[in-house]
Short mmCIF file of C-alpha atoms in Angstrom, two decimals:
data_model
loop_
_atom_site.label_atom_id
_atom_site.label_comp_id
_atom_site.label_asym_id
_atom_site.label_seq_id
_atom_site.Cartn_x
_atom_site.Cartn_y
_atom_site.Cartn_z
CA MET A 1294 0.08 -0.06 -0.14
CA LYS A 1295 2.95 2.35 0.75
CA GLU A 1296 4.06 2.24 -2.95
CA ILE A 1297 0.44 3.09 -4.11
CA LYS A 1298 0.35 5.63 -2.14
CA SER A 1299 3.99 7.02 -2.85
CA ILE A 1300 3.02 6.30 -6.70
CA VAL A 1301 -0.18 8.34 -6.34
CA ALA A 1302 1.39 11.44 -4.83
CA ALA A 1303 4.08 11.67 -7.51
CA HIS A 1304 1.56 11.63 -10.08
CA GLU A 1305 -0.42 14.57 -8.48
CA VAL A 1306 3.21 16.47 -8.28
CA ALA A 1307 3.69 15.56 -12.17
CA VAL A 1308 0.10 16.83 -13.13
CA ARG A 1309 0.87 20.11 -11.11
CA ASN A 1310 4.33 20.46 -12.98
CA GLY A 1311 2.42 19.65 -16.34
CA GLU A 1312 3.94 16.30 -17.30
CA ALA A 1313 2.40 13.36 -18.66
CA SER A 1314 3.20 9.69 -17.06
CA ALA A 1315 2.87 6.08 -17.93
CA LEU A 1316 2.13 3.28 -14.95
CA ALA A 1317 4.46 0.32 -15.39
CA THR A 1318 2.98 -2.82 -13.75
CA VAL A 1319 3.86 -6.51 -12.99
CA VAL A 1320 0.75 -8.27 -14.11
CA LYS A 1321 2.51 -11.89 -14.28
CA VAL A 1322 5.75 -13.85 -13.26
CA ASP A 1323 6.49 -17.61 -14.79
CA GLY A 1324 9.14 -18.78 -12.38
CA SER A 1325 10.83 -16.34 -9.87
CA SER A 1326 11.16 -12.60 -9.61
CA TYR A 1327 12.75 -10.00 -7.16
CA ARG A 1328 9.10 -8.36 -7.39
CA ARG A 1329 6.09 -10.36 -7.74
CA PRO A 1330 2.33 -9.03 -9.67
CA GLY A 1331 1.06 -6.32 -8.39
CA ALA A 1332 4.38 -4.01 -8.24
CA ARG A 1333 4.03 -0.80 -9.69
CA MET A 1334 6.46 2.05 -10.82
CA LEU A 1335 5.24 5.46 -12.33
CA VAL A 1336 7.39 6.99 -14.90
CA THR A 1337 7.38 10.54 -15.85
CA GLU A 1338 8.19 12.15 -19.23
CA ASN A 1339 11.39 13.70 -17.82
CA GLY A 1340 12.41 10.29 -16.18
CA GLN A 1341 11.31 10.79 -12.71
CA LEU A 1342 10.96 7.00 -11.07
CA THR A 1343 8.64 6.26 -8.08
CA GLY A 1344 8.03 2.56 -7.28
CA ALA A 1345 9.88 0.02 -8.27
CA ILE A 1346 9.16 -3.53 -10.86
CA SER A 1347 12.64 -5.26 -9.81
CA GLY A 1348 15.69 -4.80 -7.59
CA GLY A 1349 16.51 -2.24 -10.32
CA CYS A 1350 17.87 -4.37 -13.14
CA LEU A 1351 14.86 -3.95 -15.11
CA GLU A 1352 14.17 -0.22 -14.69
CA GLY A 1353 16.35 1.00 -17.25
CA ASP A 1354 14.73 -0.38 -19.94
CA ALA A 1355 11.53 0.01 -18.45
CA LEU A 1356 11.90 3.70 -18.46
CA LYS A 1357 12.56 3.87 -22.18
CA LYS A 1358 9.37 1.94 -23.42
CA ALA A 1359 7.44 3.95 -20.67
CA GLN A 1360 8.20 7.14 -22.54
CA MET A 1361 7.74 5.62 -25.63
CA VAL A 1362 3.89 4.79 -24.37
CA ILE A 1363 3.68 8.08 -22.94
CA PHE A 1364 4.68 9.71 -26.54
CA SER A 1365 2.06 7.30 -28.27
CA GLU A 1366 -0.55 7.05 -25.70
CA LYS A 1367 -0.85 3.62 -26.21
CA SER A 1368 -0.24 0.68 -23.71
CA MET A 1369 2.42 -1.65 -24.73
CA LEU A 1370 3.11 -5.04 -22.86
CA VAL A 1371 6.83 -5.88 -22.20
CA THR A 1372 8.09 -9.48 -21.75
CA TYR A 1373 11.75 -9.69 -19.52
CA ASP A 1374 13.26 -13.56 -19.80
CA THR A 1375 15.85 -13.54 -17.12
CA THR A 1376 15.87 -17.76 -17.21
CA ASP A 1377 18.45 -16.61 -20.34
CA ASP A 1378 22.10 -17.06 -19.21
CA ASP A 1379 23.16 -14.15 -21.17
CA ASP A 1380 21.17 -11.52 -18.92
CA ALA A 1381 23.97 -9.44 -19.26
CA LYS A 1382 22.13 -7.71 -21.97
CA PHE A 1383 19.79 -5.99 -19.30
CA GLY A 1384 23.04 -4.45 -17.82
CA VAL A 1385 22.83 -6.72 -14.63
CA GLY A 1386 23.24 -10.49 -13.83
CA LEU A 1387 19.48 -11.01 -12.71
CA GLY A 1388 19.83 -14.40 -11.32
CA CYS A 1389 15.98 -14.54 -11.25
CA ASN A 1390 15.09 -16.83 -13.30
CA GLY A 1391 11.83 -15.92 -13.95
CA ILE A 1392 9.77 -14.45 -17.11
CA ILE A 1393 8.49 -10.93 -16.03
CA HIS A 1394 5.33 -9.58 -18.17
CA ILE A 1395 4.90 -5.78 -17.29
CA LEU A 1396 2.22 -3.93 -18.66
CA ILE A 1397 2.95 -0.27 -19.41
CA GLU A 1398 0.04 2.17 -19.42
CA PRO A 1399 -0.31 6.20 -20.62
CA ILE A 1400 -2.11 7.97 -17.79
CA LEU A 1401 -4.49 10.22 -19.70
CA PRO A 1402 -5.96 13.03 -17.04
CA GLU A 1403 -8.99 13.21 -19.17
CA VAL A 1404 -10.08 9.69 -18.71
CA GLU A 1405 -12.30 8.88 -16.17
CA ASN A 1406 -10.83 6.06 -13.85
CA ASN A 1407 -7.52 5.96 -15.84
CA PRO A 1408 -5.25 3.32 -13.38
CA ILE A 1409 -4.01 6.25 -11.35
CA SER A 1410 -7.49 7.20 -10.42
CA LEU A 1411 -8.47 3.52 -9.47
CA LEU A 1412 -5.68 3.46 -7.26
CA LYS A 1413 -6.06 6.79 -5.84
CA ARG A 1414 -9.81 5.26 -4.72
CA CYS A 1415 -7.94 2.31 -2.89
CA LEU A 1416 -6.74 4.97 -0.52
CA GLU A 1417 -10.03 6.07 0.15
CA ASP A 1418 -11.14 4.14 2.93
CA ARG A 1419 -10.43 0.87 5.09
CA GLU A 1420 -12.74 -1.43 2.61
CA GLU A 1421 -11.11 -4.46 0.98
CA LYS A 1422 -10.78 -4.09 -3.03
CA VAL A 1423 -10.04 -6.08 -6.05
CA ILE A 1424 -8.20 -4.45 -9.41
CA ILE A 1425 -8.64 -6.17 -12.12
CA THR A 1426 -5.74 -5.83 -15.31
CA ILE A 1427 -6.36 -7.57 -18.62
CA PHE A 1428 -3.64 -8.10 -21.05
CA ASN A 1429 -3.08 -10.11 -24.21
CA SER A 1430 0.65 -12.01 -23.51
CA ARG A 1431 0.61 -13.60 -26.52
CA GLU A 1432 -0.06 -10.97 -28.98
CA LYS A 1433 1.97 -8.07 -27.37
CA ARG A 1434 1.47 -5.79 -30.24
CA SER A 1435 -2.30 -6.18 -29.92
CA VAL A 1436 -4.49 -3.38 -27.95
CA GLN A 1437 -4.17 -3.87 -24.30
CA THR A 1438 -7.50 -3.64 -22.02
CA GLY A 1439 -5.12 -2.70 -19.30
CA THR A 1440 -6.27 -1.69 -15.86
CA CYS A 1441 -9.55 -1.43 -16.21
CA LEU A 1442 -11.91 -2.26 -13.24
CA LEU A 1443 -11.89 -1.24 -9.52
CA LEU A 1444 -14.68 -3.82 -7.40
CA SER A 1445 -15.26 -3.79 -3.69
CA GLU A 1446 -18.75 -4.36 -1.94
CA THR A 1447 -19.35 -1.00 -2.62
CA ILE A 1448 -17.86 0.05 -5.59
CA ASN A 1449 -17.91 -0.77 -9.18
CA ALA A 1450 -15.66 1.59 -10.90
CA GLN A 1451 -14.41 0.98 -14.99
CA ASN A 1452 -11.96 2.78 -16.89
CA SER A 1453 -14.03 4.72 -19.50
CA GLY A 1454 -10.52 4.81 -21.38
CA ALA A 1455 -10.46 1.38 -21.74
CA ASP A 1456 -12.75 -0.49 -24.54
CA PRO A 1457 -16.07 -0.82 -22.97
CA LEU A 1458 -16.38 -4.51 -21.44
CA SER A 1459 -19.20 -6.59 -22.76
CA ASP A 1460 -21.50 -7.80 -20.42
CA SER A 1461 -19.99 -11.37 -20.24
CA LEU A 1462 -16.64 -9.78 -19.51
CA GLN A 1463 -18.13 -7.77 -16.69
CA SER A 1464 -19.64 -10.93 -15.63
CA PHE A 1465 -16.41 -12.54 -15.29
CA ALA A 1466 -14.96 -9.84 -13.48
CA ARG A 1467 -17.33 -9.76 -10.63
CA ASP A 1468 -17.36 -13.33 -10.28
CA LYS A 1469 -13.46 -13.32 -10.11
CA ALA A 1470 -13.46 -10.21 -7.76
CA GLU A 1471 -15.58 -11.96 -5.02
CA GLU A 1472 -13.64 -15.13 -5.33
CA VAL A 1473 -10.16 -13.12 -4.46
CA LEU A 1474 -12.13 -11.21 -1.88
CA ARG A 1475 -13.05 -14.34 -0.07
CA LYS A 1476 -9.80 -16.04 -0.72
CA LYS A 1477 -7.86 -12.68 0.40
CA HIS A 1478 -5.08 -13.15 -2.44
CA SER A 1479 -4.59 -12.52 -6.16
CA ILE A 1480 -4.99 -14.50 -8.81
CA ILE A 1481 -3.68 -14.67 -12.47
CA THR A 1482 -6.14 -16.23 -14.74
CA PRO A 1483 -7.49 -17.19 -18.73
CA VAL A 1484 -10.76 -14.91 -19.10
CA ASP A 1485 -11.81 -17.50 -22.13
CA SER A 1486 -10.44 -20.29 -23.80
CA GLN A 1487 -11.12 -19.31 -27.09
CA PHE A 1488 -8.76 -16.05 -26.87
CA PRO A 1489 -5.55 -15.06 -25.51
CA LEU A 1490 -6.54 -12.72 -22.90
CA GLN A 1491 -5.66 -13.22 -19.41
CA ALA A 1492 -6.61 -11.25 -16.35
CA PHE A 1493 -4.89 -9.95 -13.30
CA VAL A 1494 -7.11 -10.15 -10.59
CA GLU A 1495 -5.57 -8.07 -7.87
CA PHE A 1496 -6.51 -8.43 -3.83
CA VAL A 1497 -5.59 -4.80 -2.27
CA PRO A 1498 -6.00 -5.17 1.45
CA ALA A 1499 -6.57 -2.12 3.77
CA PRO A 1500 -3.09 -0.95 4.89
CA ILE A 1501 -2.17 -2.00 8.42
CA LYS A 1502 -3.14 0.18 11.24
CA LEU A 1503 -1.32 0.13 14.12
CA VAL A 1504 -2.75 1.78 17.58
CA LEU A 1505 0.17 2.80 20.04
CA ILE A 1506 -1.32 3.27 23.56
CA GLY A 1507 1.41 4.92 25.47
CA ALA A 1508 3.94 7.77 24.06
CA GLY A 1509 7.03 7.26 25.93
CA ASN A 1510 10.23 7.44 24.35
CA ASP A 1511 10.58 3.56 24.02
CA VAL A 1512 7.53 3.93 21.24
CA ILE A 1513 9.36 6.29 18.74
CA PRO A 1514 11.49 3.95 16.67
CA LEU A 1515 8.40 1.56 16.53
CA THR A 1516 6.67 4.57 14.54
CA ARG A 1517 9.69 5.28 12.56
CA LEU A 1518 9.79 1.36 11.34
CA ALA A 1519 6.37 1.43 10.65
CA ASP A 1520 6.41 4.81 8.91
CA VAL A 1521 8.91 2.81 6.81
CA MET A 1522 6.30 0.04 5.96
CA GLY A 1523 3.63 2.42 5.27
CA TRP A 1524 1.12 1.85 7.96
CA GLU A 1525 -1.23 4.22 9.37
CA MET A 1526 -0.75 5.10 12.89
CA VAL A 1527 -2.90 6.26 15.82
CA LEU A 1528 -1.26 7.18 19.13
CA ALA A 1529 -2.80 7.74 22.31
CA ASP A 1530 -1.83 8.34 26.12
CA GLY A 1531 -3.10 10.24 29.12
CA ARG A 1532 -0.53 12.50 29.13
CA SER A 1533 -1.03 15.17 26.79
CA GLU A 1534 3.03 16.71 27.00
CA TYR A 1535 3.54 13.06 25.68
CA VAL A 1536 1.54 13.11 22.92
CA ASP A 1537 3.33 16.04 20.69
CA PRO A 1538 3.43 15.78 16.51
CA ILE A 1539 6.86 17.14 17.12
CA ARG A 1540 7.89 14.01 18.83
CA PHE A 1541 5.98 11.71 16.68
CA PRO A 1542 5.71 13.44 13.04
CA MET A 1543 4.58 10.11 11.41
CA VAL A 1544 1.58 9.94 13.24
CA SER A 1545 -1.93 10.50 11.59
CA GLN A 1546 -4.12 10.47 14.85
CA TYR A 1547 -3.39 12.11 17.93
CA LEU A 1548 -5.80 10.77 20.87
CA VAL A 1549 -5.14 12.36 24.43
CA GLY A 1550 -7.51 11.74 27.27
CA THR A 1551 -8.88 9.02 30.08
CA PRO A 1552 -8.97 5.30 28.62
CA GLN A 1553 -12.57 5.25 28.26
CA GLU A 1554 -12.10 8.88 26.51
CA VAL A 1555 -9.76 7.04 24.10
CA LEU A 1556 -11.33 3.72 23.51
CA ALA A 1557 -14.54 5.93 22.40
CA GLN A 1558 -12.30 6.99 19.50
CA LEU A 1559 -11.12 3.43 18.40
CA THR A 1560 -12.28 1.47 15.47
CA PRO A 1561 -10.18 -1.27 15.30
CA ASP A 1562 -10.72 -3.92 12.35
CA GLN A 1563 -8.86 -7.15 11.06
CA ARG A 1564 -6.01 -5.20 9.45
CA THR A 1565 -5.10 -3.68 12.85
CA ALA A 1566 -2.68 -4.36 15.54
CA VAL A 1567 -2.89 -2.68 18.97
CA VAL A 1568 0.25 -2.43 21.14
CA LEU A 1569 0.03 -1.49 24.97
CA MET A 1570 3.08 0.19 25.77
CA THR A 1571 1.85 2.94 28.54
CA HIS A 1572 4.21 1.45 31.67
CA ASN A 1573 0.96 1.95 33.37
CA PHE A 1574 -0.62 -1.07 34.26
CA ASN A 1575 -3.80 0.34 35.20
CA TYR A 1576 -4.18 2.54 32.06
CA ASP A 1577 -3.18 -0.88 29.92
CA PHE A 1578 -5.74 -2.84 31.93
CA GLU A 1579 -8.84 -0.36 31.41
CA ILE A 1580 -7.72 -0.25 27.52
CA MET A 1581 -7.70 -4.38 27.29
CA LYS A 1582 -10.89 -4.31 29.00
CA GLY A 1583 -12.42 -1.82 27.19
CA LEU A 1584 -11.55 -3.30 23.72
CA PHE A 1585 -13.03 -6.67 24.72
CA PRO A 1586 -14.11 -8.51 23.16
CA TYR A 1587 -11.24 -8.48 20.43
CA THR A 1588 -12.06 -8.37 17.10
CA PHE A 1589 -8.99 -7.46 15.65
CA PRO A 1590 -5.69 -9.94 14.86
CA TYR A 1591 -2.94 -8.48 17.31
CA LEU A 1592 -2.74 -7.13 20.65
CA GLY A 1593 0.54 -6.74 22.15
CA VAL A 1594 1.37 -5.84 25.72
CA LEU A 1595 5.07 -4.70 26.76
CA GLY A 1596 6.57 -6.43 29.47
CA PRO A 1597 7.39 -9.59 31.37
CA LYS A 1598 4.64 -12.51 30.97
CA LYS A 1599 3.81 -11.95 35.00
CA LYS A 1600 2.26 -8.63 33.96
CA LEU A 1601 0.34 -10.19 30.99
CA GLU A 1602 -0.94 -12.83 33.65
CA LYS A 1603 -1.71 -10.28 36.10
CA LEU A 1604 -4.01 -8.61 33.14
CA ILE A 1605 -5.73 -11.41 32.62
CA GLU A 1606 -6.48 -12.40 36.53
CA ASN A 1607 -8.06 -8.81 36.25
CA LEU A 1608 -9.85 -8.95 33.65
CA GLU A 1609 -11.49 -12.35 35.29
CA THR A 1610 -12.45 -10.31 38.69
CA ALA A 1611 -13.98 -8.01 36.37
CA GLY A 1612 -16.10 -10.77 34.64
CA ILE A 1613 -14.55 -11.11 31.40
CA GLN A 1614 -13.51 -14.99 30.67
CA LEU A 1615 -11.07 -14.90 27.54
CA GLU A 1616 -11.74 -18.35 25.25
CA GLU A 1617 -8.68 -19.97 24.06
CA ALA A 1618 -9.30 -17.89 20.46
CA GLN A 1619 -9.18 -14.63 22.42
CA LEU A 1620 -6.19 -15.36 24.19
CA GLN A 1621 -4.66 -16.35 20.92
CA CYS A 1622 -4.66 -12.65 19.87
CA ILE A 1623 -2.88 -11.46 22.73
CA TYR A 1624 1.04 -11.55 22.45
CA GLY A 1625 2.91 -10.59 25.57
CA PRO A 1626 5.93 -10.35 25.95
CA MET A 1627 5.49 -9.03 22.35
CA GLY A 1628 7.95 -9.43 19.48
CA LEU A 1629 9.53 -12.23 17.98
CA ASN A 1630 12.64 -13.79 19.76
CA ILE A 1631 15.22 -12.02 17.85
CA GLY A 1632 17.74 -10.89 20.70
CA ALA A 1633 16.63 -7.36 20.81
CA GLU A 1634 17.88 -5.33 23.68
CA SER A 1635 17.61 -2.00 22.67
CA PRO A 1636 14.21 0.25 21.86
CA GLU A 1637 15.13 -0.07 18.00
CA GLU A 1638 15.89 -3.69 18.25
CA VAL A 1639 12.75 -4.28 20.07
CA ALA A 1640 10.68 -2.01 17.39
CA LEU A 1641 11.89 -4.42 14.83
CA SER A 1642 11.03 -7.53 17.00
CA VAL A 1643 7.84 -6.39 17.23
CA ILE A 1644 7.04 -5.32 13.73
CA SER A 1645 7.98 -8.30 12.50
CA GLU A 1646 5.63 -10.12 14.89
CA ILE A 1647 2.82 -7.95 13.60
CA MET A 1648 3.90 -8.72 10.08
CA THR A 1649 3.91 -12.58 10.64
CA VAL A 1650 0.56 -12.70 12.63
CA LEU A 1651 -1.39 -10.33 10.00
CA ALA A 1652 -0.14 -12.52 7.18
CA ALA A 1653 -1.14 -15.54 9.07
CA GLN A 1654 2.62 -17.00 8.87
CA GLN A 1655 4.93 -19.04 11.27
CA PRO A 1656 8.46 -17.19 11.31
CA THR A 1657 11.34 -19.43 9.91
CA HIS A 1658 13.88 -19.01 7.75
CA LEU A 1659 13.25 -18.80 4.23
CA ARG A 1660 16.11 -21.45 3.58
CA ASP A 1661 14.52 -23.80 5.32
CA ARG A 1662 11.09 -23.62 3.41
CA GLN A 1663 10.17 -26.04 1.06
CA GLY A 1664 9.25 -24.89 -2.15
CA PRO A 1665 8.91 -21.16 -3.41
CA ILE A 1666 8.41 -18.32 -1.09
CA HIS A 1667 5.73 -16.56 -2.56
CA ILE A 1668 2.21 -17.89 -3.59
CA ASP A 1669 1.76 -18.68 -6.81
CA GLU A 1670 -1.15 -16.42 -8.17
CA SER A 1671 -1.45 -18.40 -11.49
CA GLU A 1672 -5.33 -20.33 -11.58
CA ASN A 1673 -5.75 -22.55 -14.29
CA ALA A 1674 -9.32 -21.85 -15.13
#
């Protein structure tokens, strides 16, 4: 989501400067690559790049082709075969061992719901969305439909610049969007066995929201790392002198008050992590009690295990009996075991644990993983 935010912001700057631009999107990967489908890069006519479609290996060539797209105002599908032993033609030994298909589309401001407009709508709220991009990898010189639909439970937006979609294609898109929303991961699927069209049906979740209860100095490195990740942040504390935008410039919402006043303004969802870091047992307890039942996936408690045990005992005394599923979303002491000591190391440990939990993964060394490290988006429909 951070990449989408950066691309939308860069496009707005380009528009103000009167510069045309194009959007490059990885729509399919056969084998391995540094970036997966959904990776994007905005290219302006003066060569400014925002985002990335590789580890830096393909950007130079993609820049030249994007400027051709800007000039012609016609989309282009480009394929890079990094399985070729002679990959020096890209200017560097890639070592990715994959075939990467990249769709480059001109961004025409006069076109309603152009690709950037659809991306911008992904940032308007915390609703899960699906972006559908249709491409023809067998006939690359043919007209590419491109990024054409944004769908969610409340949105059905079509790129008016693309060829009008037939009723059957729109029905196909809605069916696949429902499937992707249900499974919560992207797929790449043939549109019709009679035609060479394929659809990249991309799941776009809401950004992770980090609710920080506590504004001590040890929270500062946590906000810095979360900002690098592109997470939304809410900071709350009962001490107004601590909740200072100068100390926490990356935070988007600041809350000051009693636990009850803070709780009234919190709206945690399935992409929210809450961490209790006030170093005030009673304040943490009131927040923990007020958030029950826990409908969000991660509640982190700073401090030793005995502190969490005492918090749970107090909840039981208050008449709140936690079930096993509710206990499973509470992490205390919070963080992965990476040998963290300093506040910065603890922040890395906590950020890593939150990522693991929200991605429904088990922390392990990638070298010990059997098979590929990424989900295969391909679907043989």
